[in-house]
PDB file of C-alpha atoms in Angstrom:
ATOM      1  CA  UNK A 920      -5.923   7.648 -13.966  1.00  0.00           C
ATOM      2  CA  UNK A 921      -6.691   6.566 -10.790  1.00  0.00           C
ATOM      3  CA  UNK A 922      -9.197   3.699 -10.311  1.00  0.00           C
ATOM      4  CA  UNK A 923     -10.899   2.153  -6.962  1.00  0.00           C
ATOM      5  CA  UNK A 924     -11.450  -1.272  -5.618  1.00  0.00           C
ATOM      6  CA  UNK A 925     -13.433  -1.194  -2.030  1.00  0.00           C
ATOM      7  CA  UNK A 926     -11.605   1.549  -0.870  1.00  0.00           C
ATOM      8  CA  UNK A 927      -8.222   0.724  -2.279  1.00  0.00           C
ATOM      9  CA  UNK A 928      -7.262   3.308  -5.004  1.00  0.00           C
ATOM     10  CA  UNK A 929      -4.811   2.523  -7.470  1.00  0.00           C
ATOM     11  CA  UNK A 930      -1.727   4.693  -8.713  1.00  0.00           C
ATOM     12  CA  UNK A 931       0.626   4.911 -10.857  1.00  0.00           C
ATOM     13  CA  UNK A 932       4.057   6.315 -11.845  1.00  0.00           C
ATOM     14  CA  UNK A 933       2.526   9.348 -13.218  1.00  0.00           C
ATOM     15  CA  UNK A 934       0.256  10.011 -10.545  1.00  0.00           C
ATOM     16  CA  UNK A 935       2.705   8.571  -7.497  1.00  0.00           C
ATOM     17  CA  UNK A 936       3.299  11.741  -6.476  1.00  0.00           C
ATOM     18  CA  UNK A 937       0.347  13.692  -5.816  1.00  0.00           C
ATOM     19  CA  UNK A 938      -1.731  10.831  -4.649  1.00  0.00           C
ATOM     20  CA  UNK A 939       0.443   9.340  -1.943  1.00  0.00           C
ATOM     21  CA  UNK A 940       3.782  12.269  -1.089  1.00  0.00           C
ATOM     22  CA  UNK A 941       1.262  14.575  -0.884  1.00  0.00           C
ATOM     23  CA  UNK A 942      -1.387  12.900   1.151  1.00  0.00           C
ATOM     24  CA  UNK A 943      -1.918  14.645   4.584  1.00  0.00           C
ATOM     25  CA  UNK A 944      -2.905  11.544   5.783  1.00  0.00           C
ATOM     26  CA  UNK A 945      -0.699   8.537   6.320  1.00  0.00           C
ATOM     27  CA  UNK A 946      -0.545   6.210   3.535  1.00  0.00           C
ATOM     28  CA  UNK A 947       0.088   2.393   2.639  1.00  0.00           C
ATOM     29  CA  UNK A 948       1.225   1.881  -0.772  1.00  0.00           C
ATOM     30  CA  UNK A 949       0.796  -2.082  -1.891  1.00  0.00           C
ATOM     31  CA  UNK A 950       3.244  -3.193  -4.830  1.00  0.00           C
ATOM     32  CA  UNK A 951       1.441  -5.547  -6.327  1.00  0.00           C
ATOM     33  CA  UNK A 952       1.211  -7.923  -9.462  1.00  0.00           C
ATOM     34  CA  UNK A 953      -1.503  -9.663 -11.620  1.00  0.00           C
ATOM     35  CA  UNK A 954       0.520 -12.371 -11.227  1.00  0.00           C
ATOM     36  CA  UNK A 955       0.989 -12.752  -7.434  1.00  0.00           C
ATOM     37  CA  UNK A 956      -1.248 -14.881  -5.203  1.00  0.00           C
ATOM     38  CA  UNK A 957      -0.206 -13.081  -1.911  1.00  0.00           C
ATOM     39  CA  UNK A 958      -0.974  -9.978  -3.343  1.00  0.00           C
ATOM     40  CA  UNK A 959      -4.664 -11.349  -3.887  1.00  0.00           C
ATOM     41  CA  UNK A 960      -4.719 -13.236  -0.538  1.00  0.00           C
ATOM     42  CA  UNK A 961      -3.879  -9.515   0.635  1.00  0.00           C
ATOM     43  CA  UNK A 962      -7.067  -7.400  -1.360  1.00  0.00           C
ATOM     44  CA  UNK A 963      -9.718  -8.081   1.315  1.00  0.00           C
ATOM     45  CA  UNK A 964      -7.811  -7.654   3.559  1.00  0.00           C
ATOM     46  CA  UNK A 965      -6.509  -4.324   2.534  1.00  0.00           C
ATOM     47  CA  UNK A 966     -10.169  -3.751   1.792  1.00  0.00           C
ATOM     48  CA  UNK A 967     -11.331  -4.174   5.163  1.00  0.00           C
ATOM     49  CA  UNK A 968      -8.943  -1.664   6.632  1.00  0.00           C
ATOM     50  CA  UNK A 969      -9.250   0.943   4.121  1.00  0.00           C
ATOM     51  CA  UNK A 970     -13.200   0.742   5.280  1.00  0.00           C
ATOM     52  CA  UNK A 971     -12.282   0.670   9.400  1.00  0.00           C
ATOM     53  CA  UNK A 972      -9.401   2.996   9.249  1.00  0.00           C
ATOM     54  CA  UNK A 973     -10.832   5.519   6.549  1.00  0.00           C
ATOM     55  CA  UNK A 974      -9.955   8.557   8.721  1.00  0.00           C
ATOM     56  CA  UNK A 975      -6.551   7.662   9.883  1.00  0.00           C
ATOM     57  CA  UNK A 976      -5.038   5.979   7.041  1.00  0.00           C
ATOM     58  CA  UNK A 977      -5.382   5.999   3.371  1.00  0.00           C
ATOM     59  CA  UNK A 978      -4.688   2.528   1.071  1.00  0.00           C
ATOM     60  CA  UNK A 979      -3.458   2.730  -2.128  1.00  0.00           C
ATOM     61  CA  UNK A 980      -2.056   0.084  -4.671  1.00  0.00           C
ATOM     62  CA  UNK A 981       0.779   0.246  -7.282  1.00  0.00           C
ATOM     63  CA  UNK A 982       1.493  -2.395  -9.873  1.00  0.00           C
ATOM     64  CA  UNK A 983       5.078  -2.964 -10.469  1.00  0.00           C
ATOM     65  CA  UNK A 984       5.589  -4.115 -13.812  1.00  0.00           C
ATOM     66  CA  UNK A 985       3.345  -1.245 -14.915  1.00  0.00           C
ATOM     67  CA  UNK A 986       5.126   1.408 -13.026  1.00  0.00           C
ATOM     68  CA  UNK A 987       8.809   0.272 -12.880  1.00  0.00           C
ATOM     69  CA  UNK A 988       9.847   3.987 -12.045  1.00  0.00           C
ATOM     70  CA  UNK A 989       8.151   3.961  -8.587  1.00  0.00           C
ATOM     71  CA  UNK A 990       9.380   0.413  -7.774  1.00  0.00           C
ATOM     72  CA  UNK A 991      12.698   0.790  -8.747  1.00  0.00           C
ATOM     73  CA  UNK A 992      12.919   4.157  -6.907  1.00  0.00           C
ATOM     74  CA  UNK A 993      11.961   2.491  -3.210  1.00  0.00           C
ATOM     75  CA  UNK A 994      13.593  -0.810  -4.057  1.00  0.00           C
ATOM     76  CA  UNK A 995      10.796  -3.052  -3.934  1.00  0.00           C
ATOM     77  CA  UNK A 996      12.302  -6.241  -4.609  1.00  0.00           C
ATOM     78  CA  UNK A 997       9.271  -8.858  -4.084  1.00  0.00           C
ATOM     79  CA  UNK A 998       5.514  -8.400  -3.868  1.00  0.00           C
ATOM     80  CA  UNK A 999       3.455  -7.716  -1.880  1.00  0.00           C
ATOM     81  CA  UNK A1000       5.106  -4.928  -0.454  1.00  0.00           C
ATOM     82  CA  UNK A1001       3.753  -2.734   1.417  1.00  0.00           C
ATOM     83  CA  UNK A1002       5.017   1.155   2.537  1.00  0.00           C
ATOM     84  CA  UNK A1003       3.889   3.428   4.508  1.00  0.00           C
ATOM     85  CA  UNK A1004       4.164   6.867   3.383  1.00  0.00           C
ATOM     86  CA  UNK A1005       3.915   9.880   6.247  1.00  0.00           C
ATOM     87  CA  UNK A1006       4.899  13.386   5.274  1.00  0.00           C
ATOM     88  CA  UNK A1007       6.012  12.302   1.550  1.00  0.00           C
ATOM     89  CA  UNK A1008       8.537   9.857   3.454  1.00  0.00           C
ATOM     90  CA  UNK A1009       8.699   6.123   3.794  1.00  0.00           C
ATOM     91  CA  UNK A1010       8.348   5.129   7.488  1.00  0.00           C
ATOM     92  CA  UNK A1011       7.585   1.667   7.411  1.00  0.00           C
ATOM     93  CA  UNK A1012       8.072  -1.489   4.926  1.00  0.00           C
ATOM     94  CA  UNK A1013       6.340  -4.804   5.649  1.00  0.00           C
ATOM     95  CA  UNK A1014       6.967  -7.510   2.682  1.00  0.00           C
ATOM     96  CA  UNK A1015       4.695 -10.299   2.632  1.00  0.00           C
ATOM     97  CA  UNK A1016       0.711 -10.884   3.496  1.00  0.00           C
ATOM     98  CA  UNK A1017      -0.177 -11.020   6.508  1.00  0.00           C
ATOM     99  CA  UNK A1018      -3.749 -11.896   8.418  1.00  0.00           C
ATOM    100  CA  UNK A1019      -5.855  -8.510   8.754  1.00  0.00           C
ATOM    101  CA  UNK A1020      -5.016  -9.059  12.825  1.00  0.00           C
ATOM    102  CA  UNK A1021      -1.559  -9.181  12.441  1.00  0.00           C
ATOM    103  CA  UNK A1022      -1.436  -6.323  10.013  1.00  0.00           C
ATOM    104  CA  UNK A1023      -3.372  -4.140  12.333  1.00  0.00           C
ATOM    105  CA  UNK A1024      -0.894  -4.862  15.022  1.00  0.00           C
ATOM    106  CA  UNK A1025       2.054  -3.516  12.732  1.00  0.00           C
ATOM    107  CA  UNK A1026       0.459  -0.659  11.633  1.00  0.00           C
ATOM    108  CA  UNK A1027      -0.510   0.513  15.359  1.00  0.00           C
ATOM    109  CA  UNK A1028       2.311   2.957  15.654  1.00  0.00           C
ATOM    110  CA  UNK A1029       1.566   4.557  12.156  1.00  0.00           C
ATOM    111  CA  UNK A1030      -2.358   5.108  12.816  1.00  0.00           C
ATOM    112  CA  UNK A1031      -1.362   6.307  16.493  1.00  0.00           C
TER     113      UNK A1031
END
């Protein structure tokens, strides 16, 4: 089941898949963890973009110890990570949080 948070839709293992390979558009899978304070530095953030970019790129989050099949299968190895998915592929990886500004900057070739 898919739930959403400002504009940030979770998925899961089960649901991997459809909601993100099969996305016409672009989209930016977060790994995330209850656990991890970057990853909640990160939600507004995320947030904020999902709202301003809406048309040109689509936000979703994953939580790694409750998917391990997803994680495991594009090697996320710390949280947050974040991947951007075009055409069912990976194109881009950025590990870490980053200010909303500096995000922006590194996803300018992907919403291009």
């Amino acid at each position: 089941m898919t739930t959403s948070t400002q504009g940030v839709t979770e998925v899961t293992d089960a649901d991997f898949a459809a909601e993100v390979l099969g996305s016409e558009l672009p989209v930016l899978v977060k790994f995330t963890a209850v656990w991890c304070g970057p990853c909640r530095q990160l939600k507004p953030v995320l947030a904020a973009i999902a709202a301003e970019e809406a048309a040109r790129l689509r936000i979703v989050e994953i939580d790694v110890d409750r998917n391990p099949e997803t994680t495991v299968r594009y090697g996320v190895l710390a949280t947050p990570t974040m991947m951007v998915f075009r055409a069912g592929e990976p194109v881009k990886s950025i590990v870490g949080a980053r200010p909303k500004r500096r995000l922006l900057e590194e996803l300018e070739d992907v919403l291009a």
